[in-house]
Coordinates of C-alpha atoms in Angstrom, one line a residue:
X690 CA 17.0 7.7 64.9
X691 CA 18.5 6.4 61.7
X692 CA 19.7 2.8 61.6
X693 CA 23.4 2.7 60.9
X694 CA 24.4 -0.3 58.7
X695 CA 26.7 -2.8 60.4
X696 CA 30.3 -3.1 59.2
X697 CA 31.0 -5.5 56.4
X698 CA 34.5 -6.2 57.8
X699 CA 34.9 -7.2 61.4
X700 CA 37.2 -9.2 63.6
X701 CA 36.2 -12.9 63.5
X702 CA 35.0 -13.0 59.9
X703 CA 37.0 -15.6 57.9
X704 CA 36.6 -13.7 54.6
X705 CA 36.7 -10.0 53.8
X706 CA 35.2 -9.2 50.3
X707 CA 35.2 -6.0 48.3
X708 CA 34.9 -5.2 44.6
X709 CA 37.7 -3.3 42.8
X710 CA 37.4 0.5 42.9
X711 CA 34.5 0.3 45.4
X712 CA 33.9 0.7 49.2
X713 CA 33.1 -1.4 52.2
X714 CA 32.6 -0.7 56.0
X715 CA 35.2 -1.9 58.5
X716 CA 35.4 -1.8 62.3
X717 CA 38.2 0.0 64.1
X718 CA 39.1 -3.3 65.8
X719 CA 39.8 -4.9 62.5
X720 CA 41.8 -2.0 61.1
X721 CA 44.0 -1.8 64.1
X722 CA 44.6 -5.6 64.1
X723 CA 46.5 -5.4 60.8
X724 CA 49.7 -3.2 60.4
X725 CA 49.1 0.0 58.4
X726 CA 51.9 -1.0 56.0
X727 CA 50.1 -4.2 55.2
X728 CA 46.9 -2.3 54.2
X729 CA 48.9 0.1 52.1
X730 CA 50.7 -2.8 50.3
X731 CA 47.3 -4.1 49.4
X732 CA 46.2 -0.8 47.9
X733 CA 43.5 -0.2 50.4
X734 CA 42.7 3.2 51.9
X735 CA 40.5 4.1 54.9
X736 CA 38.4 7.1 55.8
X737 CA 36.2 8.1 58.7
X738 CA 33.8 11.0 58.6
X739 CA 33.2 13.0 61.8
X740 CA 30.7 11.1 64.0
X741 CA 31.2 7.8 62.1
X742 CA 31.8 4.7 64.3
X743 CA 33.1 2.5 61.4
X744 CA 35.7 3.2 58.7
X745 CA 35.0 3.3 54.9
X746 CA 37.4 1.0 53.0
X747 CA 38.2 2.0 49.4
X748 CA 39.9 -0.4 47.0
X749 CA 42.1 0.5 44.1
X750 CA 42.2 -1.1 40.6
X751 CA 43.9 -4.4 41.7
X752 CA 42.0 -7.6 41.8
X753 CA 42.9 -10.9 43.6
X754 CA 43.3 -12.5 46.9
X755 CA 45.5 -12.1 50.0
X756 CA 45.9 -13.9 53.3
X757 CA 45.9 -11.6 56.4
X758 CA 46.9 -12.4 60.0
X759 CA 44.2 -10.9 62.3
X760 CA 45.0 -11.5 66.0
X761 CA 46.7 -14.7 65.1
X762 CA 43.9 -16.0 62.9
X763 CA 44.2 -16.4 59.1
X764 CA 41.7 -14.3 57.2
X765 CA 41.1 -14.2 53.4
X766 CA 40.9 -10.9 51.6
X767 CA 39.2 -11.1 48.2
X768 CA 39.0 -8.2 45.8
X769 CA 36.6 -9.2 43.0
X770 CA 36.3 -7.6 39.5
X771 CA 33.8 -4.8 39.3
X772 CA 32.4 -6.1 36.0
X773 CA 30.3 -9.2 36.7
X774 CA 31.0 -12.0 34.2
X775 CA 34.4 -10.6 33.0
X776 CA 36.5 -13.4 31.4
X777 CA 40.0 -13.1 32.7
X778 CA 41.3 -15.9 30.4
X779 CA 40.1 -13.9 27.3
X780 CA 41.9 -10.8 28.5
X781 CA 45.1 -12.7 29.4
X782 CA 45.1 -14.4 26.0
X783 CA 45.1 -11.1 24.2
X784 CA 47.1 -9.0 26.6
X785 CA 50.0 -11.4 26.6
X786 CA 49.8 -12.5 23.0
X787 CA 49.3 -16.2 23.5
X788 CA 45.8 -16.5 22.1
X789 CA 45.8 -20.0 23.6
X790 CA 45.3 -19.8 27.4
X791 CA 41.8 -21.1 27.3
X792 CA 42.8 -23.9 24.9
X793 CA 45.7 -25.0 27.0
X794 CA 43.5 -25.1 30.1
X795 CA 41.0 -27.2 28.3
X796 CA 43.7 -29.5 26.9
X797 CA 44.9 -29.8 30.5
X798 CA 41.4 -30.9 31.6
X799 CA 41.2 -28.1 34.0
X800 CA 37.9 -27.2 35.6
X801 CA 37.5 -23.8 33.9
X802 CA 34.0 -23.2 35.4
X803 CA 35.4 -23.5 38.9
X804 CA 38.4 -21.2 38.3
X805 CA 36.7 -18.4 36.3
X806 CA 35.0 -16.7 39.3
X807 CA 38.3 -16.3 41.2
X808 CA 40.9 -13.9 39.6
X809 CA 43.8 -15.4 41.5
X810 CA 43.0 -18.9 40.5
X811 CA 42.8 -17.7 36.8
X812 CA 46.3 -16.3 37.0
X813 CA 47.8 -19.3 38.8
X814 CA 46.0 -21.7 36.5
X815 CA 47.2 -19.8 33.5
X816 CA 50.8 -20.3 34.6
X817 CA 50.4 -24.0 35.4
X818 CA 48.7 -24.5 32.0
X819 CA 51.6 -22.9 30.3
X820 CA 54.1 -25.1 32.1
X821 CA 52.1 -28.2 31.4
X822 CA 51.9 -27.4 27.7
X823 CA 55.6 -26.6 27.6
X824 CA 56.6 -29.8 29.5
X825 CA 54.5 -32.0 27.3
X826 CA 56.3 -30.8 24.1
X827 CA 59.6 -29.2 25.0
X828 CA 60.9 -30.7 28.3
X829 CA 64.5 -31.4 27.5
X830 CA 67.1 -33.7 29.1
X831 CA 70.5 -32.4 29.9
X832 CA 73.8 -34.1 30.6
X833 CA 75.3 -34.3 34.1
X834 CA 78.7 -35.7 35.2
X835 CA 78.5 -38.6 37.6
X836 CA 81.2 -40.4 39.6
X837 CA 80.3 -44.0 40.5
X838 CA 82.1 -47.2 41.5
X839 CA 81.1 -49.8 38.9
X840 CA 81.3 -53.5 39.6
X841 CA 83.0 -55.5 36.8
X842 CA 82.4 -53.0 34.0
X843 CA 83.8 -49.8 32.6
X844 CA 81.9 -46.7 31.6
X845 CA 83.3 -43.3 30.6
X846 CA 86.7 -42.6 32.0
X847 CA 88.4 -44.6 34.7
X848 CA 89.7 -42.6 37.7
X849 CA 93.1 -44.3 37.7
X850 CA 94.3 -42.7 40.9
X851 CA 91.3 -43.9 42.9
X852 CA 91.5 -47.3 41.3
X853 CA 95.1 -47.7 42.5
X854 CA 94.5 -46.2 45.9
X855 CA 91.3 -47.9 46.8
X856 CA 90.4 -50.8 44.5
X857 CA 93.8 -52.4 44.1
X858 CA 95.1 -51.5 47.5
X859 CA 92.0 -53.0 49.0
X860 CA 92.2 -56.2 47.0
X861 CA 89.0 -55.3 45.0
X862 CA 90.2 -55.1 41.4
X863 CA 86.7 -55.7 40.1
X864 CA 85.5 -52.3 41.6
X865 CA 86.3 -49.7 39.0
X866 CA 85.7 -46.0 39.9
X867 CA 84.5 -44.2 36.8
X868 CA 83.4 -40.7 35.7
X869 CA 80.8 -40.4 33.0
X870 CA 78.0 -38.2 31.6
X871 CA 74.4 -39.3 31.3
X872 CA 71.2 -37.7 30.1
X873 CA 68.7 -36.6 32.8
X874 CA 65.7 -34.4 33.3
X875 CA 67.2 -33.2 36.5
X876 CA 68.7 -30.0 35.1
X877 CA 68.9 -26.5 36.5
X878 CA 66.2 -25.1 34.1
X879 CA 63.8 -27.9 34.9
X880 CA 64.4 -27.5 38.7
X881 CA 63.5 -23.8 38.2
X882 CA 60.2 -24.7 36.5
X883 CA 59.4 -27.1 39.3
X884 CA 60.2 -24.4 41.9
X885 CA 57.6 -22.3 40.1
X886 CA 55.0 -25.0 40.4
X887 CA 55.8 -25.4 44.1
X888 CA 55.2 -21.7 44.5
X889 CA 51.8 -22.0 42.9
X890 CA 51.0 -24.8 45.3
X891 CA 51.8 -22.5 48.2
X892 CA 49.9 -19.5 46.8
X893 CA 46.8 -21.6 45.9
X894 CA 46.2 -22.2 49.7
X895 CA 45.1 -18.5 49.9
X896 CA 42.4 -19.0 47.2
X897 CA 39.2 -18.6 49.3
X898 CA 36.8 -20.4 46.9
X899 CA 37.0 -24.1 47.6
X900 CA 36.0 -25.2 44.1
X901 CA 38.6 -23.0 42.5
X902 CA 41.2 -24.1 45.0
X903 CA 40.4 -27.8 44.3
X904 CA 40.6 -27.3 40.6
X905 CA 43.9 -25.5 40.8
X906 CA 45.4 -28.2 43.2
X907 CA 44.4 -31.0 40.8
X908 CA 45.9 -29.2 37.8
X909 CA 49.1 -28.5 39.7
X910 CA 49.5 -32.1 40.9
X911 CA 49.1 -33.4 37.4
X912 CA 51.7 -31.0 36.1
X913 CA 54.2 -31.8 38.9
X914 CA 53.9 -35.5 37.8
X915 CA 55.8 -34.6 34.6
X916 CA 58.7 -33.4 36.8
X917 CA 58.9 -36.6 38.9
X918 CA 62.6 -37.1 37.9
X919 CA 63.5 -33.5 38.8
X920 CA 64.9 -32.7 42.2
X921 CA 63.1 -30.3 44.6
X922 CA 65.7 -27.6 45.1
X923 CA 65.1 -24.1 46.4
X924 CA 65.5 -21.6 43.6
X925 CA 65.6 -17.9 43.5
X926 CA 64.7 -15.5 40.6
X927 CA 68.4 -14.5 40.1
X928 CA 69.3 -18.2 39.4
X929 CA 67.7 -17.8 36.0
X930 CA 70.6 -15.5 35.0
X931 CA 72.9 -18.5 35.0
X932 CA 71.0 -20.5 32.5
X933 CA 72.3 -20.9 29.0
X934 CA 69.0 -20.9 27.0
X935 CA 70.5 -21.1 23.5
X936 CA 70.6 -24.0 21.0
X937 CA 68.4 -26.9 22.2
X938 CA 67.2 -24.9 25.2
X939 CA 66.0 -21.9 23.2
X940 CA 62.4 -22.8 23.8
X941 CA 62.8 -22.4 27.5
X942 CA 63.1 -18.6 27.3
X943 CA 59.4 -17.6 27.6
X944 CA 58.5 -20.1 30.3
X945 CA 61.6 -19.2 32.3
X946 CA 60.7 -15.5 32.1
X947 CA 57.1 -16.3 33.2
X948 CA 58.5 -18.4 36.2
X949 CA 60.8 -15.5 37.1
X950 CA 57.9 -13.1 37.2
X951 CA 56.0 -15.5 39.5
X952 CA 58.9 -16.0 41.8
X953 CA 59.7 -12.3 41.9
X954 CA 56.1 -11.4 42.7
X955 CA 55.7 -9.3 39.5
X956 CA 52.0 -10.4 39.3
X957 CA 51.3 -9.6 42.9
X958 CA 51.1 -5.8 42.4
X959 CA 53.3 -2.9 41.5
X960 CA 53.5 -1.9 45.1
X961 CA 54.2 -5.1 47.0
X962 CA 57.5 -6.2 45.3
X963 CA 59.3 -9.5 45.2
X964 CA 59.2 -10.8 48.8
X965 CA 57.3 -14.0 49.6
X966 CA 53.7 -13.4 50.6
X967 CA 50.4 -15.2 50.4
X968 CA 48.7 -12.9 47.8
X969 CA 48.1 -12.7 44.1
X970 CA 46.8 -9.4 42.8
X971 CA 46.9 -7.8 39.3
X972 CA 45.6 -4.7 37.6
X973 CA 42.6 -5.4 35.4
X974 CA 42.8 -1.8 34.2
X975 CA 46.2 -2.5 32.6
X976 CA 45.1 -5.9 31.4
X977 CA 42.0 -4.5 29.7
X978 CA 44.0 -1.8 27.9
X979 CA 46.7 -4.2 26.7
X980 CA 44.1 -6.8 25.6
X981 CA 42.0 -4.2 23.7
X982 CA 45.1 -2.9 22.0
X983 CA 46.1 -6.3 20.7
X984 CA 42.5 -7.0 19.6
X985 CA 42.6 -3.7 17.6
X986 CA 45.9 -4.7 16.1
X987 CA 44.2 -7.8 14.8
X988 CA 41.4 -5.8 13.0
X989 CA 41.6 -6.9 9.3
X990 CA 42.5 -4.0 7.1
X991 CA 43.1 -1.5 9.9
X992 CA 46.6 -0.4 11.1
X993 CA 47.9 1.3 14.2
X994 CA 49.1 4.9 13.4
X995 CA 52.3 5.9 15.2
X996 CA 53.3 9.4 16.1
X997 CA 54.1 11.8 18.9
X998 CA 52.0 14.9 19.6
X999 CA 52.3 17.6 22.2
X1000 CA 50.3 20.6 23.5
X1001 CA 52.7 23.6 23.9
X1002 CA 52.4 26.6 26.1
X1003 CA 53.9 29.8 24.6
X1004 CA 54.0 33.5 25.7
X1005 CA 53.0 36.6 23.7
X1006 CA 56.3 36.5 21.8
X1007 CA 56.0 32.8 20.8
X1008 CA 58.6 31.6 23.2
X1009 CA 57.9 28.1 24.5
X1010 CA 57.3 28.0 28.2
X1011 CA 56.5 24.3 28.4
X1012 CA 54.7 21.4 26.7
X1013 CA 52.9 18.2 27.6
X1014 CA 52.4 15.0 25.5
X1015 CA 49.1 14.3 23.9
X1016 CA 48.7 10.5 23.9
X1017 CA 45.4 8.9 22.9
X1018 CA 45.3 5.2 23.8
X1019 CA 44.9 4.1 20.2
X1020 CA 45.1 5.9 16.8
X1021 CA 43.8 3.5 14.1
X1022 CA 43.9 4.0 10.3
X1023 CA 40.8 2.3 9.0
X1024 CA 40.8 0.4 5.6
X1025 CA 38.9 3.3 4.0
X1026 CA 41.6 5.8 5.0
X1027 CA 39.7 7.3 7.9
X1028 CA 41.6 7.9 11.1
X1029 CA 40.0 6.8 14.4
X1030 CA 41.0 8.1 17.8
X1031 CA 40.0 5.5 20.5
X1032 CA 40.3 5.9 24.2
X1033 CA 40.0 2.8 26.5
X1034 CA 37.9 3.3 29.7
X1035 CA 38.0 0.4 32.1
X1036 CA 34.8 1.4 33.9
X1037 CA 31.6 -0.3 34.7
X1038 CA 29.2 1.5 32.4
X1039 CA 26.1 -0.2 33.8
X1040 CA 26.5 0.4 37.6
X1041 CA 23.9 0.4 40.3
X1042 CA 23.0 3.4 42.4
X1043 CA 22.3 7.0 41.8
X1044 CA 24.2 9.1 39.2
X1045 CA 27.1 11.2 40.3
X1046 CA 27.2 14.9 39.4
X1047 CA 30.0 14.5 36.9
X1048 CA 28.3 11.8 34.8
X1049 CA 25.9 11.8 31.9
X1050 CA 23.1 9.2 31.7
X1051 CA 22.6 7.6 28.3
X1052 CA 19.8 5.2 27.5
X1053 CA 20.7 2.1 25.5
X1054 CA 18.5 0.2 23.0
X1055 CA 18.1 -2.5 25.6
X1056 CA 16.4 -0.2 28.1
X1057 CA 19.4 -0.2 30.4
X1058 CA 21.1 3.0 31.4
X1059 CA 24.9 3.7 31.3
X1060 CA 26.9 6.4 32.8
X1061 CA 29.8 8.1 31.0
X1062 CA 31.9 10.7 32.8
X1063 CA 31.9 14.1 31.2
X1064 CA 35.6 14.3 31.7
X1065 CA 36.0 11.3 29.5
X1066 CA 34.0 12.9 26.7
X1067 CA 35.9 16.2 26.9
X1068 CA 39.2 14.2 26.7
X1069 CA 38.2 12.3 23.6
X1070 CA 36.9 15.5 21.9
X1071 CA 40.1 17.3 22.7
X1072 CA 42.2 14.6 21.1
X1073 CA 40.1 14.9 17.9
X1074 CA 40.7 18.7 17.8
X1075 CA 44.5 18.4 18.1
X1076 CA 46.2 19.8 15.1
X1077 CA 48.3 16.7 14.6
X1078 CA 45.4 14.3 15.1
X1079 CA 42.5 16.2 13.6
X1080 CA 39.6 13.8 12.8
X1081 CA 35.8 13.6 13.2
X1082 CA 35.9 10.0 14.4
X1083 CA 36.6 9.7 18.1
X1084 CA 35.2 7.1 20.5
X1085 CA 35.3 5.9 24.0
X1086 CA 35.6 2.1 24.4
X1087 CA 33.9 0.7 27.5
X1088 CA 33.9 -3.0 28.6
X1089 CA 30.6 -5.0 28.9
X1090 CA 30.2 -8.7 29.8
X1091 CA 27.5 -10.0 27.5
X1092 CA 25.8 -13.3 27.9
X1093 CA 25.8 -15.8 25.0
X1094 CA 22.4 -14.8 23.8
X1095 CA 22.6 -11.1 24.4
X1096 CA 22.8 -8.9 21.3
X1097 CA 25.9 -6.7 20.8
X1098 CA 25.0 -3.1 21.8
X1099 CA 25.1 -0.6 19.0
X1100 CA 27.4 2.5 19.4
X1101 CA 25.9 5.6 21.0
X1102 CA 26.6 9.2 20.1
X1103 CA 27.1 12.2 22.4
X1104 CA 25.8 15.2 20.4
X1105 CA 26.7 18.8 20.9
X1106 CA 30.4 18.4 20.4
X1107 CA 32.6 18.7 17.3
X1108 CA 33.7 16.1 16.6
X1109 CA 30.8 13.9 17.8
X1110 CA 31.9 11.6 20.5
X1111 CA 30.9 7.9 20.1
X1112 CA 30.5 5.4 22.9
X1113 CA 31.5 1.9 21.7
X1114 CA 31.3 -1.4 23.7
X1115 CA 34.0 -4.1 23.9
X1116 CA 32.6 -7.5 25.1
X1117 CA 34.8 -9.1 27.8
X1118 CA 32.3 -11.7 28.8
X1119 CA 32.3 -15.5 28.3
X1120 CA 31.6 -15.1 24.5
X1121 CA 34.1 -12.3 24.0
X1122 CA 36.3 -14.1 21.4
X1123 CA 33.4 -14.7 19.1
X1124 CA 32.3 -11.1 19.4
X1125 CA 35.5 -9.5 18.1
X1126 CA 33.9 -9.2 14.6
X1127 CA 31.0 -7.2 16.2
X1128 CA 33.5 -4.7 17.6
X1129 CA 35.2 -4.3 14.2
X1130 CA 31.8 -3.9 12.5
X1131 CA 30.8 -1.2 15.0
X1132 CA 34.0 0.7 14.5
X1133 CA 33.7 0.4 10.7
X1134 CA 30.3 2.0 10.9
X1135 CA 31.3 5.2 12.8

């Protein structure tokens, strides 16, 4: 009798772990202890083959953490990146155009080593670092109107009616009611930023790694200290619409938008929406594609080629029956005039386990094996054969997380197609920023 492996997920376990786009085993008792809508919100699906006692859990392309209620007990769900060693700060830097997330976190004396292994801590730490950097340089005072009974002095405008009615009538002519304006940090915009920091403090409780949680808590406390003179007032995302962020407050625009995204739950997932929950999840697939696009835009001498292309279906008379857009991820004009068609593939090209039927095994110079889906190759070749895009330079761009001493892998070629399909690697590991020149060199050599 075959030994059936025990379920990875069961009632009573304090932490449930799974990698993005992978599977785990879960007991029926655990599945039934959480509402089906909650599992669906977290982009998790379940299957059970005939005769199986446990369920197969499959995750989507969202990474992060969530807090579940299982029979009245808090349980952490942690979805980890499928690429070991992936540097989320590097991707966030380039995806959102700041190029300074890592620097700001270092300037804030954040414990980067503790936060890097936890995607949720990376996202929350990124927000806090942005607020800290902003508050250090741009935190502005505003003017508020105050009414106060002054003793033996006058400031602003005297409230004559109150002075006659209360001070003189009460034989207290030295008490002068006045109305005046004074500068203060306790403004609506600053209250809004403080509300964002308070939200981070709440969400950080769901971070399962103690070291990451401690580092995030310390960073949040130090940032909140800059808002000591700002009142703690409940704020909602729609409150930002009332802010006048022109003139002296024009610098508040980006950080207010970031805070709105946090309070609305934009960075939770595209499915969960804006209600308050103990979870932070984001799509690394989208983050990878956006970051890679901006890295390619920074390629010296190369330019992004714009254009719209379609594949059209016609009948025997030439009448159009329909069409579909043909949209490669990136079309780049190289400095020598050559056009490159590049397609981003956020896939682990160095997985463990047996090869699937729809993949091709390729041997690298380092003796490792990678797996590229045949469908990805067909797609890239088809782009290169399109009449509006015709070129003999097409490539698939796969992520790899290289160590500091590992050599940059040379591009590979898939022969037998016209045009030849190249496989090029984009480092997303801890030394990624210093390896961008290697990516440009590899693309120049195609």
